[in-house]
Amino acid sequence: MSSGGFASQNGAGGSYTNGPSQNPVGVYPSNQSFMAPPLPGYMNSLPTKGPPPAGPSCYSGNRHQPSPVGTPGALPASPSHRMGPPQASATPPPPSSYSQHPQQPSSWSGVTPAPAGNHVSPAPYASGTSTPPVFQNTMQPPAALQHAPPALNVMAPHQPYGPPPAFGPPAAMRGTPPPPVPPPTAVPPPPLAPHSEAGLYLAQPAQMNRPTGSSYPSLQPAYHSPPAPAPQQQQHYPQPSVSAAQLSPSLAAMSLQSQPPEALRVVNLLQERSLLPAGAVTPPAPCLPQDLQKLNCSPEVFRCTLTSIPQTQSLLNKAKLPLGLLLHPFKDLSLPVVTSSNIVRCRSCRTYINPFVSFVDARRWKCNLCHRVNDVPEEFMYNPVSRSYGAPHKRPEVQNATIEFIAPSEYMLRPPQPAVYLFVLDVSHNAVETGYLDVVCQSLLDNLDSLPGDTRTKIGFITFDSTIHFYNLQEGLSQPQMLIVSDIDDVFLPTPDSLLVNLNECRELVQDLLASLPQMFSRTMETQSGLGPALQAAFKLLSPTGGRMSVFQTQLPTVGIGALKPREEPNQRAPAKDVQNLSPATDFYKKLALDCSGHHVAVDLFLLSAQYCDLSSLGCISRYSAGSVYFYPSYHKQHNPSQTERFQKDLKRYLTRKIGFEAVMRIRCTKGLSMHTFHGNFFVRSTDLLSLANVNPDAGFAVQMSIEENLLDLQVVSFQAALLYTSSKGERRIRVHTLCLPVVNSLSDIFAGADVQAITALLASMAVDRSVTASLGDARDALINAAIDTLASYRSSVLSVQQPGLLAPACLRLFPLYILALLKHKAFRTSAGTRLDERVFAMCQLKCQPLAYLMLMVHPSLYRVDNLSDEGALNVSDRTIPQPRALQLSVEKLNRDAAFLMDCGTVMYLWIGRNCNPVFLTQVLGVDSYAAVPLNMNQLPELDTAESSRIRALIDWLRERRPFHPVLHIIRDESPLKADFMQNMIEDLSESALSYYEFLLHLQQQICK
Ligand SMILES: [Zn+2]
């Protein structure tokens, strides 16, 4: 890796951010907010538009005081059919199921339950099995093919489409002269070798050489006038019914006509209070012709903050909206898999052929990113789905915006690595005291058979306190051998060949070790923690193969390299505009992470601690190696049973979920657009190549973009993310997602396509970077300015008739609410009592969570649940799931006669009103009075009543739809956790933050200045 890459995208000098320090110099006018500068480097600005000082004195009039709990008849919860956030696909259908059509976009449509059948989730290989069974129909004779499912509509979604059969085209086709092939390009094409996603496997550096099709000066842009095929060609090579080639000049007109008027409906936020939709907030659909939109990538996987792309950077600047992509690239989902010895890519920019290319004729296709015209290879003329020749546009690659290829050998420079898992466990006195070791060992014993992998899978263990303990698990030993290395200043591997062993061959020794490990240290008095040396040892062990390192840590590392000192001072918990120590204390963890990344080792960190652990330093080990961070504050097996439950459930998911090894992801976009800042856990190897030592299905990414060249001639632009990885079965695979969006030239079109959730998520990531590189206060100001600038721009540039009030287009009506929610989020709030590690963890979550889960953490959902009914309920796998309406997050909505469920993503609260209906108390909670509700209740009893089944069905369903386990706290007014519950009442005034109404008044005041 070059030091240049290191210093740019991965944080320059002392600042350890993946983000904005690519252009570290950049002082912008003081009132600039996040999206104003055309280039990154928005840090260092000192916004003048800050919020007014909090407190009752600043708004004497118009005070909006939350009414006390108990407003009678606050709001009847009218159940309605809800469309929820995406599912976590916990229950994959059996792999033999053929019921899910591979090309049916319905499974991605955002409507959770599949309309037909009982499949809750279409994911064929969610947890456990890391790759679907592969049906290799490579070069099979026709007879063999007869055994395959014959027709497209019954083909298994995950069954790879193979290459053409060896016998070649049918005789009739052989007689047909191929259509004229264009002369070879004047410029010699770049060699085919640099499959740029291959990353370290590159034979030569990837080039982003994007000639603009100059060798074909006579060709019109295909969007404008696709050449009509000759009659004979039409007979043999019918043009696709749906393709970018079909796009006519009327596209722009279409996009204007089909614009939903609702998106631009003017909303006066000061008057309209009920802004939440009855169901989930759904992403806007890009204004594309329906045929094209039908093929587009699912917004759950790939979406843009603006579903209509501005033609120029100056137009984007005027809108004051951030431009960026949000990705969930390795999400568990059902997708077509293609086996091909020749993956068709643009010879100039290496874009994979996709539904948005255009076919100039049957033998040539035009790249939608760089516009070069490429030949269609002979092999591509065969369609493995219909098993016919001559319809390249019907190939699965051209019919699916999300597709996976099984890569041929040129996509690897070494044999695909086996699945390798190394567990690094803290066994100091503090660690043993928490009781976490029993949970980890038991969970591993329970899930040993479900670890993704094959016969090559390897496993190993290291434990550490002030010394490092290795375990010889070599086949033939009668029991595991513990080897202690006490020289932590110069760590070495005592028996390098027997510490990582084949799981199949050494299973019994592994099981022995796991059964005895918790007892081995039960009497330890060793309080020191040498985490740094243990990590060094683990890196030495894993570096020859690559793999996954799972680190469990319960305290601040105290000895050896990487030792840390407490940096959280008690007075820092007081309300303060600025919080210190958000950046790491040492670069040890980052440097080691980069070494890991270079050797395909990802480090996942589980932090279980009651004390300050300096997550901002420790977290670097995962951040730059593309690992995950899990945090269980105040973990204790006995004292904190709900944390233990969450830890157990999370571990099960962690151990059994899909994993990709030695991965790289490249994101390409149409020429003219440029990506500049990435968010998530990875190492940026070159401008658009992210190195992911491991990739997991729960990781989200974001990228900021700018418009470098005007998109004047284009009606659509495309974005393509290609993720190359090694499956746990040792296959090299490439998952490709392509998103197509229209280009517009008016501000009202840009606003109409604004995706408020994606914008919020991108701003949140940007604000995390700003908190670290500048200050928390600066980040908060920038968030507020984002809302001010956007609404001011809308008011001055889009609204034709000026009216009083704080006005927003309907599509952005939730924007100020979400910004306020971010300001009150653990990551950015200024109130007392936020521990530094919890704040840093909240920031990590904002950068790495896929959008759907992130939004719940930012703006929880509140439902009334004491009167659930089956009206409007969903039916999923023979279960009836009630769908209560989401309520505003205000105590005004609470009612003492009722009970409410608040879903905050990683935690849920069931609040019981003091006068709650006795039927609910007996039928759901199993108690006969309010006073009998226990103060620390975490489970709903399984009572055989309709009320009990309804609410349990709802909670189970909400839990299934995410990859982590939210604990449930049943609380009443006297419960210690009531304050936490109330802190999520975002619309209400709090000790240190404005109410929603006050916040709106502040925005209005700034806009009308
Ligand atoms: Zn290209």
PDB file of C-alpha atoms and ligand atoms in Angstrom, residues 209-211 345-352 365-374 668, ligand 1:
ATOM      1  CA  ASN A 209      -8.565   5.108 -18.187  1.00  0.00           C
ATOM      2  CA  ARG A 210     -11.777   6.376 -19.622  1.00  0.00           C
ATOM      3  CA  PRO A 211     -11.592   7.329 -23.255  1.00  0.00           C
ATOM      4  CA  ARG A 345     -16.660  -5.943 -19.173  1.00  0.00           C
ATOM      5  CA  CYS A 346     -15.947  -2.650 -20.858  1.00  0.00           C
ATOM      6  CA  ARG A 347     -12.485  -2.711 -22.320  1.00  0.00           C
ATOM      7  CA  SER A 348     -11.893   0.899 -21.318  1.00  0.00           C
ATOM      8  CA  CYS A 349     -13.241   1.352 -17.826  1.00  0.00           C
ATOM      9  CA  ARG A 350     -13.770  -2.276 -16.831  1.00  0.00           C
ATOM     10  CA  THR A 351     -17.437  -1.780 -16.047  1.00  0.00           C
ATOM     11  CA  TYR A 352     -19.363  -5.030 -15.946  1.00  0.00           C
ATOM     12  CA  TRP A 365     -22.697  -2.789 -26.718  1.00  0.00           C
ATOM     13  CA  LYS A 366     -22.029   0.675 -25.473  1.00  0.00           C
ATOM     14  CA  CYS A 367     -20.732   1.199 -21.966  1.00  0.00           C
ATOM     15  CA  ASN A 368     -23.032   3.329 -19.826  1.00  0.00           C
ATOM     16  CA  LEU A 369     -20.153   4.653 -17.739  1.00  0.00           C
ATOM     17  CA  CYS A 370     -17.499   5.691 -20.273  1.00  0.00           C
ATOM     18  CA  HIS A 371     -19.580   5.360 -23.475  1.00  0.00           C
ATOM     19  CA  ARG A 372     -17.067   3.170 -25.266  1.00  0.00           C
ATOM     20  CA  VAL A 373     -18.494   0.716 -27.759  1.00  0.00           C
ATOM     21  CA  ASN A 374     -17.428  -2.869 -27.033  1.00  0.00           C
ATOM     22  CA  ARG A 668     -17.524   3.189 -10.585  1.00  0.00           C
TER      23      ARG A 668
HETATM   24 ZN    ZN B   1     -16.675   1.747 -20.016  1.00  0.00          ZN
END
